[in-house]
Short mmCIF file of C-alpha atoms in Angstrom, two decimals:
data_model
loop_
_atom_site.label_atom_id
_atom_site.label_comp_id
_atom_site.label_asym_id
_atom_site.label_seq_id
_atom_site.Cartn_x
_atom_site.Cartn_y
_atom_site.Cartn_z
CA MET A 1010 45.52 -50.94 118.01
CA ALA A 1011 49.78 -51.20 118.27
CA SER A 1012 52.58 -48.84 116.68
CA THR A 1013 55.16 -49.59 113.66
CA SER A 1014 58.39 -49.31 114.16
CA LEU A 1015 60.07 -46.15 111.95
CA LEU A 1016 60.45 -46.81 108.59
CA LYS A 1017 64.66 -47.08 106.90
CA ALA A 1018 64.58 -44.34 103.45
CA SER A 1019 67.76 -47.05 102.53
CA PRO A 1020 68.28 -49.12 100.53
CA VAL A 1021 66.01 -48.89 98.24
CA LEU A 1022 64.15 -52.41 98.08
CA ASP A 1023 63.01 -54.71 95.73
CA LYS A 1024 59.60 -54.82 95.76
CA SER A 1025 58.67 -58.48 96.23
CA GLU A 1026 61.24 -57.69 99.52
CA TRP A 1027 59.20 -54.52 100.43
CA VAL A 1028 55.89 -56.04 101.06
CA LYS A 1029 57.24 -59.77 103.08
CA GLY A 1030 56.73 -60.17 106.85
CA GLN A 1031 54.60 -56.74 106.96
CA ARG A 1032 51.46 -55.76 108.72
CA VAL A 1033 48.20 -52.96 107.45
CA LEU A 1034 45.32 -50.90 108.57
CA PHE A 1035 42.55 -50.85 107.23
CA ARG A 1036 39.14 -49.78 105.21
CA GLN A 1037 35.59 -50.86 103.91
CA PRO A 1038 34.79 -50.15 100.36
CA SER A 1039 32.52 -47.64 99.37
CA SER A 1040 30.46 -45.22 101.32
CA ALA A 1041 32.54 -46.94 104.60
CA ALA A 1042 35.94 -47.13 105.74
CA VAL A 1043 37.49 -49.62 107.81
CA VAL A 1044 40.94 -48.20 109.83
CA LEU A 1045 43.92 -50.61 110.50
CA ARG A 1046 47.42 -50.02 112.64
CA ASN A 1047 49.71 -52.52 112.09
CA ARG A 1048 51.60 -54.43 116.08
CA ALA A 1049 55.54 -54.68 114.15
CA THR A 1050 57.70 -54.75 111.85
CA SER A 1051 60.98 -55.63 110.71
CA LEU A 1052 62.08 -52.60 109.16
CA THR A 1053 62.98 -48.38 109.53
CA VAL A 1054 62.01 -45.60 107.41
CA ARG A 1055 62.81 -43.14 108.59
CA ALA A 1056 60.61 -39.86 109.92
CA ALA A 1057 60.92 -36.69 108.90
CA SER A 1058 58.34 -34.93 110.52
CA SER A 1059 59.55 -32.73 113.11
CA TYR A 1060 55.72 -33.85 114.39
CA ALA A 1061 56.56 -37.47 114.66
CA ASP A 1062 55.35 -37.55 118.12
CA GLU A 1063 52.21 -35.75 117.41
CA LEU A 1064 51.15 -38.00 114.26
CA VAL A 1065 51.67 -40.98 116.18
CA LYS A 1066 49.54 -39.29 119.11
CA THR A 1067 46.41 -38.54 116.65
CA ALA A 1068 46.57 -41.74 114.78
CA LYS A 1069 46.17 -43.56 117.97
CA THR A 1070 43.05 -41.70 119.07
CA ILE A 1071 42.01 -42.15 115.70
CA ALA A 1072 41.93 -45.93 115.66
CA SER A 1073 40.51 -46.37 119.45
CA PRO A 1074 38.51 -49.10 119.86
CA GLY A 1075 34.73 -48.61 119.62
CA ARG A 1076 34.69 -45.63 117.29
CA GLY A 1077 35.67 -44.74 113.63
CA ILE A 1078 35.62 -42.90 111.03
CA LEU A 1079 32.89 -40.70 109.84
CA ALA A 1080 33.61 -39.59 105.58
CA MET A 1081 31.62 -35.87 105.40
CA ASP A 1082 33.98 -35.87 103.12
CA GLU A 1083 31.94 -35.09 100.14
CA SER A 1084 32.30 -31.44 97.09
CA ASN A 1085 29.49 -28.99 97.10
CA ALA A 1086 28.42 -31.32 93.88
CA THR A 1087 27.85 -34.14 94.96
CA CYS A 1088 25.89 -33.11 98.74
CA GLY A 1089 24.16 -31.36 96.27
CA LYS A 1090 23.26 -34.73 95.00
CA ARG A 1091 22.03 -35.62 97.50
CA LEU A 1092 20.50 -33.04 98.57
CA ASP A 1093 18.27 -33.05 95.06
CA SER A 1094 17.48 -36.61 96.26
CA ILE A 1095 15.24 -35.14 99.36
CA GLY A 1096 14.12 -32.33 97.16
CA LEU A 1097 16.71 -29.32 99.20
CA GLU A 1098 18.02 -26.84 96.53
CA ASN A 1099 22.51 -26.73 96.85
CA THR A 1100 22.92 -24.21 98.09
CA GLU A 1101 25.24 -23.24 100.81
CA ALA A 1102 23.11 -22.58 103.63
CA ASN A 1103 21.07 -26.43 102.78
CA ARG A 1104 25.18 -27.86 103.21
CA GLN A 1105 25.43 -25.68 106.23
CA ALA A 1106 22.26 -26.88 108.08
CA TYR A 1107 22.78 -30.98 106.94
CA ARG A 1108 26.48 -30.91 107.99
CA THR A 1109 25.42 -29.10 111.47
CA LEU A 1110 22.74 -31.80 111.87
CA LEU A 1111 25.89 -34.02 111.35
CA VAL A 1112 28.70 -32.18 113.72
CA SER A 1113 26.51 -31.82 116.37
CA ALA A 1114 24.28 -34.73 117.25
CA PRO A 1115 24.76 -35.79 121.28
CA GLY A 1116 27.12 -37.89 122.30
CA LEU A 1117 28.15 -38.80 117.90
CA GLY A 1118 32.14 -39.19 119.56
CA GLN A 1119 31.26 -41.85 121.49
CA TYR A 1120 30.92 -44.26 118.20
CA ILE A 1121 33.17 -41.42 115.90
CA SER A 1122 37.20 -40.65 116.56
CA GLY A 1123 37.09 -38.79 113.36
CA ALA A 1124 35.78 -36.51 110.55
CA ILE A 1125 36.67 -36.02 107.07
CA LEU A 1126 35.99 -32.62 105.85
CA PHE A 1127 35.54 -31.50 102.36
CA GLU A 1128 36.94 -27.14 102.78
CA GLU A 1129 34.79 -25.41 102.80
CA THR A 1130 33.17 -27.31 106.29
CA LEU A 1131 37.10 -27.18 106.96
CA TYR A 1132 36.04 -23.28 107.65
CA GLN A 1133 32.95 -22.45 108.02
CA SER A 1134 30.70 -22.31 111.07
CA THR A 1135 27.23 -24.04 112.43
CA THR A 1136 23.98 -22.49 111.61
CA GLU A 1137 24.20 -21.06 115.71
CA GLY A 1138 27.97 -19.50 114.91
CA LYS A 1139 29.96 -22.05 116.46
CA LYS A 1140 33.05 -23.44 114.26
CA MET A 1141 32.83 -26.83 112.45
CA VAL A 1142 35.68 -27.63 114.26
CA ASP A 1143 35.70 -27.44 117.54
CA VAL A 1144 32.03 -28.70 117.83
CA LEU A 1145 33.89 -31.66 116.74
CA VAL A 1146 36.46 -31.11 118.77
CA GLU A 1147 34.58 -30.74 122.60
CA GLN A 1148 33.94 -34.86 120.77
CA ASN A 1149 36.82 -35.84 121.03
CA ILE A 1150 36.17 -36.26 117.61
CA VAL A 1151 39.51 -35.36 114.95
CA PRO A 1152 38.91 -33.36 112.69
CA GLY A 1153 40.76 -34.29 109.41
CA ILE A 1154 40.38 -32.76 105.78
CA LYS A 1155 40.14 -33.80 101.95
CA VAL A 1156 43.08 -32.74 99.86
CA ASP A 1157 42.90 -33.71 96.44
CA LYS A 1158 41.65 -32.30 94.07
CA GLY A 1159 39.80 -35.24 91.78
CA LEU A 1160 40.96 -37.54 89.45
CA VAL A 1161 41.60 -36.39 85.94
CA PRO A 1162 42.41 -38.67 82.58
CA LEU A 1163 45.74 -39.87 82.67
CA VAL A 1164 46.37 -39.30 79.22
CA GLY A 1165 48.28 -43.55 77.61
CA SER A 1166 46.09 -45.15 79.95
CA ASN A 1167 43.41 -47.49 79.02
CA ASN A 1168 40.12 -44.57 80.34
CA GLU A 1169 41.56 -44.55 83.40
CA SER A 1170 41.38 -41.14 85.59
CA TRP A 1171 44.88 -39.92 88.31
CA CYS A 1172 44.30 -37.81 91.42
CA GLN A 1173 45.88 -34.20 91.49
CA GLY A 1174 46.78 -31.58 93.61
CA LEU A 1175 50.35 -32.09 94.75
CA ASP A 1176 50.96 -28.56 93.04
CA GLY A 1177 50.78 -26.54 95.81
CA LEU A 1178 49.41 -29.38 98.23
CA SER A 1179 52.78 -28.45 101.04
CA SER A 1180 51.00 -24.24 101.46
CA ARG A 1181 47.88 -25.91 101.71
CA THR A 1182 48.11 -28.67 104.39
CA ALA A 1183 49.70 -26.04 106.22
CA ALA A 1184 47.43 -23.51 105.89
CA TYR A 1185 44.54 -26.68 106.71
CA TYR A 1186 47.03 -27.70 109.93
CA GLN A 1187 46.71 -24.14 111.35
CA GLN A 1188 42.40 -24.60 110.85
CA GLY A 1189 42.57 -27.49 113.07
CA ALA A 1190 43.06 -30.55 110.82
CA ARG A 1191 44.82 -32.99 112.63
CA PHE A 1192 44.78 -35.68 109.70
CA ALA A 1193 43.84 -35.96 105.67
CA LYS A 1194 43.04 -37.85 102.52
CA TRP A 1195 42.98 -38.28 98.50
CA ARG A 1196 41.41 -40.43 97.36
CA THR A 1197 42.42 -42.20 94.68
CA VAL A 1198 40.79 -45.10 92.21
CA VAL A 1199 42.11 -48.19 90.23
CA SER A 1200 39.32 -49.41 87.85
CA ILE A 1201 39.55 -53.59 86.97
CA PRO A 1202 37.00 -53.15 84.18
CA ASN A 1203 39.93 -51.15 82.17
CA GLY A 1204 42.61 -52.96 83.47
CA PRO A 1205 44.35 -51.91 85.21
CA SER A 1206 47.05 -50.87 83.26
CA ALA A 1207 50.83 -50.69 85.41
CA LEU A 1208 50.26 -47.40 84.06
CA ALA A 1209 47.57 -46.99 86.34
CA VAL A 1210 48.86 -48.84 89.36
CA LYS A 1211 52.17 -46.77 89.42
CA GLU A 1212 51.00 -43.84 89.25
CA ALA A 1213 48.20 -43.93 91.73
CA ALA A 1214 50.96 -45.50 94.15
CA TRP A 1215 53.58 -42.89 93.62
CA GLY A 1216 50.29 -40.07 94.12
CA LEU A 1217 50.06 -41.15 97.15
CA ALA A 1218 53.37 -41.80 99.08
CA ARG A 1219 54.29 -37.84 97.75
CA TYR A 1220 51.21 -36.73 99.54
CA ALA A 1221 51.42 -38.88 102.56
CA ALA A 1222 55.34 -37.03 102.33
CA ILE A 1223 53.93 -34.14 102.54
CA SER A 1224 50.87 -34.18 104.70
CA GLN A 1225 53.16 -36.08 107.83
CA ASP A 1226 55.60 -32.68 106.53
CA SER A 1227 52.88 -30.21 107.76
CA GLY A 1228 51.64 -32.55 110.83
CA LEU A 1229 48.83 -34.47 109.46
CA VAL A 1230 48.28 -38.07 109.61
CA PRO A 1231 47.46 -39.38 105.45
CA ILE A 1232 45.71 -41.49 105.44
CA VAL A 1233 46.32 -43.91 102.72
CA GLU A 1234 43.85 -44.90 100.49
CA PRO A 1235 43.98 -46.66 96.79
CA GLU A 1236 40.55 -47.21 96.07
CA ILE A 1237 39.43 -50.26 93.96
CA LEU A 1238 36.37 -49.29 92.07
CA LEU A 1239 33.87 -51.81 92.41
CA ASP A 1240 32.56 -51.38 88.83
CA GLY A 1241 32.13 -54.92 87.06
CA GLU A 1242 31.52 -58.42 86.47
CA HIS A 1243 35.37 -60.17 87.82
CA ASP A 1244 34.42 -61.91 90.81
CA ILE A 1245 36.26 -62.11 94.66
CA ASP A 1246 39.61 -63.35 93.04
CA ARG A 1247 39.99 -62.01 90.43
CA THR A 1248 39.53 -58.34 92.83
CA TYR A 1249 41.78 -59.82 95.60
CA GLU A 1250 44.37 -60.05 92.57
CA VAL A 1251 44.50 -56.37 91.71
CA ALA A 1252 44.57 -55.49 95.94
CA GLU A 1253 47.76 -57.31 96.46
CA LYS A 1254 49.65 -56.07 92.82
CA VAL A 1255 47.87 -52.25 94.77
CA TRP A 1256 48.86 -52.88 97.75
CA ALA A 1257 52.44 -53.22 96.82
CA GLU A 1258 53.77 -50.63 95.25
CA VAL A 1259 52.10 -48.57 97.50
CA PHE A 1260 54.30 -49.57 99.90
CA PHE A 1261 57.52 -49.58 97.70
CA TYR A 1262 57.09 -45.77 96.69
CA LEU A 1263 55.30 -45.13 100.69
CA ALA A 1264 59.08 -46.10 101.94
CA GLN A 1265 60.84 -44.41 99.12
CA ASN A 1266 59.31 -41.04 100.30
CA ASN A 1267 60.84 -41.49 104.01
CA VAL A 1268 56.69 -42.00 105.01
CA MET A 1269 56.34 -42.67 108.88
CA PHE A 1270 54.08 -45.69 109.43
CA GLU A 1271 53.57 -44.78 112.30
CA GLY A 1272 51.39 -42.35 111.49
CA ILE A 1273 49.73 -43.13 108.66
CA LEU A 1274 46.15 -44.42 108.70
CA LEU A 1275 45.91 -47.70 105.91
CA LYS A 1276 42.07 -47.41 104.23
CA PRO A 1277 41.92 -50.60 101.69
CA SER A 1278 39.00 -51.32 100.00
CA MET A 1279 36.71 -54.39 101.15
CA VAL A 1280 37.91 -57.94 98.91
CA THR A 1281 34.55 -58.63 97.36
CA PRO A 1282 33.54 -59.10 94.21
CA GLY A 1283 32.31 -56.54 91.58
CA ALA A 1284 29.35 -54.85 91.84
CA GLU A 1285 27.69 -56.33 88.79
CA SER A 1286 28.89 -59.56 89.73
CA LYS A 1287 26.81 -62.74 89.17
CA ASP A 1288 28.77 -63.84 92.74
CA ARG A 1289 27.57 -62.86 95.66
CA ALA A 1290 29.99 -63.52 98.36
CA THR A 1291 29.87 -63.85 102.40
CA PRO A 1292 30.16 -62.01 105.16
CA GLU A 1293 32.42 -64.59 106.20
CA GLN A 1294 34.41 -65.18 102.16
CA VAL A 1295 34.63 -60.54 102.31
CA ALA A 1296 36.25 -61.48 105.95
CA SER A 1297 38.68 -64.35 104.42
CA TYR A 1298 39.95 -62.45 101.71
CA THR A 1299 40.61 -59.25 103.15
CA LEU A 1300 42.19 -60.23 106.00
CA LYS A 1301 44.56 -62.97 103.67
CA LEU A 1302 45.58 -59.65 101.16
CA LEU A 1303 45.73 -58.27 104.84
CA ARG A 1304 48.39 -60.41 106.16
CA ASN A 1305 50.31 -60.94 102.71
CA ARG A 1306 50.39 -57.09 102.29
CA ILE A 1307 50.72 -54.46 104.93
CA PRO A 1308 48.58 -51.10 106.09
CA PRO A 1309 44.81 -50.87 104.75
CA ALA A 1310 41.14 -49.56 105.88
CA PHE A 1311 38.52 -50.05 104.68
CA LEU A 1312 35.62 -48.94 102.70
CA SER A 1313 32.52 -49.12 101.89
CA GLY A 1314 32.30 -48.75 98.38
CA GLY A 1315 28.46 -49.35 97.64
CA GLN A 1316 27.88 -51.35 99.89
CA SER A 1317 24.19 -51.45 101.74
CA GLU A 1318 24.30 -49.70 105.46
CA LEU A 1319 24.04 -53.36 106.72
CA GLU A 1320 26.39 -54.95 104.46
CA ALA A 1321 28.99 -52.67 105.25
CA THR A 1322 29.03 -53.59 108.95
CA LEU A 1323 28.01 -57.05 108.59
CA ASN A 1324 30.89 -57.48 106.75
CA LEU A 1325 33.47 -55.06 109.48
CA ASN A 1326 31.62 -57.63 111.80
CA ALA A 1327 33.17 -60.86 110.58
CA MET A 1328 36.73 -59.03 110.48
CA ASN A 1329 36.94 -58.62 114.23
CA GLN A 1330 35.13 -61.87 114.44
CA ALA A 1331 38.61 -63.08 112.41
CA PRO A 1332 41.58 -63.87 113.91
CA ASN A 1333 43.81 -61.03 113.05
CA PRO A 1334 46.43 -59.29 115.00
CA TRP A 1335 45.34 -55.52 112.97
CA HIS A 1336 43.61 -52.93 114.49
CA VAL A 1337 40.20 -52.98 111.83
CA SER A 1338 38.48 -50.19 112.26
CA PHE A 1339 35.72 -47.97 109.85
CA SER A 1340 35.77 -45.03 107.80
CA TYR A 1341 32.34 -44.59 106.58
CA ALA A 1342 30.49 -42.16 104.07
CA ARG A 1343 27.10 -43.43 102.93
CA ALA A 1344 27.41 -46.18 105.23
CA LEU A 1345 26.19 -44.05 107.90
CA GLN A 1346 24.65 -40.85 106.55
CA ASN A 1347 22.28 -42.17 103.84
CA THR A 1348 18.94 -43.15 106.38
CA CYS A 1349 20.14 -39.95 108.07
CA LEU A 1350 19.60 -38.20 105.20
CA LYS A 1351 16.20 -39.08 104.51
CA THR A 1352 15.08 -38.39 107.76
CA TRP A 1353 15.97 -35.59 107.98
CA GLY A 1354 14.47 -34.77 104.40
CA GLY A 1355 15.59 -30.74 104.97
CA ARG A 1356 13.14 -30.69 107.49
CA ALA A 1357 13.39 -28.64 111.30
CA GLU A 1358 11.31 -30.73 112.87
CA ASN A 1359 13.45 -34.19 111.74
CA VAL A 1360 16.54 -33.18 113.16
CA ASN A 1361 16.53 -35.45 116.44
CA ALA A 1362 15.18 -38.15 114.68
CA ALA A 1363 17.93 -37.78 111.91
CA GLN A 1364 20.80 -37.48 114.57
CA THR A 1365 19.14 -40.13 116.55
CA THR A 1366 19.80 -42.65 112.87
CA LEU A 1367 23.13 -41.67 112.71
CA LEU A 1368 24.46 -42.71 116.14
CA THR A 1369 22.37 -46.29 115.43
CA ARG A 1370 24.11 -46.45 112.16
CA ALA A 1371 27.36 -45.55 114.13
CA LYS A 1372 26.95 -47.57 116.99
CA ALA A 1373 26.52 -50.13 114.92
CA ASN A 1374 29.54 -49.79 113.33
CA SER A 1375 31.25 -49.28 117.12
CA LEU A 1376 30.19 -52.44 117.86
CA ALA A 1377 31.15 -54.07 114.79
CA GLN A 1378 34.75 -52.55 115.17
CA LEU A 1379 34.61 -54.89 118.56
CA GLY A 1380 33.24 -57.74 116.57
CA LYS A 1381 30.24 -57.70 119.27
CA TYR A 1382 27.83 -56.84 115.69
CA THR A 1383 24.76 -58.58 116.54
CA GLY A 1384 22.36 -56.79 112.70
CA GLU A 1385 19.09 -57.36 115.35
CA GLY A 1386 16.54 -54.26 114.81
CA GLU A 1387 17.76 -53.60 111.45
CA SER A 1388 15.55 -51.80 109.32
CA GLU A 1389 14.82 -51.96 106.14
CA GLU A 1390 16.52 -48.78 104.93
CA ALA A 1391 19.55 -50.34 105.99
CA LYS A 1392 18.93 -52.92 103.87
CA GLU A 1393 18.83 -51.13 100.41
CA GLY A 1394 22.97 -51.19 98.32
CA MET A 1395 23.64 -47.99 97.54
CA PHE A 1396 26.07 -49.02 94.38
CA VAL A 1397 25.93 -46.31 91.96
CA LYS A 1398 27.93 -46.97 88.63
CA GLY A 1399 31.74 -44.86 87.91
CA TYR A 1400 30.66 -43.05 90.68
CA THR A 1401 32.47 -39.78 91.07
CA TYR A 1402 32.36 -37.10 94.54
#
């Protein structure tokens, strides 16, 4: 992953000027995500953070070749839904047991460079009494933290939402850094069936920019992630059209807020048709549209967004087989955990088998990140779609 030059705050650029000649970072649509870092840009932005060198080092570590991000930042409520799917009660002990299974999988650090945690997990110990953060660091996995406070209705919009959490964010991120976190996530979403309205796009972009600036000031590398939801019947061209507008807006406000580009990870959703569209896209089409978006609109990272485990991996692999100037990685939740959770089933005797399935998926995406994934030997469970209409977490 190549680095970008510092960004210079003045003068204020027109949005059309801002997107010229840029490069981006990646993320994948849904339970997974891809991470990219930019090689070169002609623009410079002043880094206000005293953590500048550390931010660049952290970003490079997370974007290291053959490794990606394990997103395990589901809220307690969402984690409860996952546990309920295997017949377990939503208790702290059960959440602790499952998270222990994930972070302690032997050799996980060979394929995973960063783990996004929920606040409870950041302060939690494993079932053996060791801090979750310490277990990750021992495997050379960078601990991250979800810092937003969830989505709420956006008044004046077309039944859209906005992400809350800027109030008190500076003190929270400072505390998270002291606890061992070194990067952050802020989940805001854009809905295509509901517009998206200009108000919703601007709110999402401005919120991401403020969060990114505040996080960097506390020493945390921000994942910049305007998630374009898979909900809808729209085709891939409509997704592309919306994504271009959203990313132009995001980078315009990142520049206004003096965010240091070398110290961020961009996590754009893969460009796919809506989950309810009659038109399906091949991995090659998804790769083509997504890379085109990146060439035109600078920094993304990918999110799987309800794709099956196999689809998420195939699409990532296709992008890394196509000529592109970026380091395209992954940041997946369900696309890494789905089969693992089912294998575990809440039974202690299944922990080793569940960890093996987690490592299998992590290795598959590690190979895809290098463009070397073949898809041989995949289970039927890996092919099951995971899209949930109106998904929240």
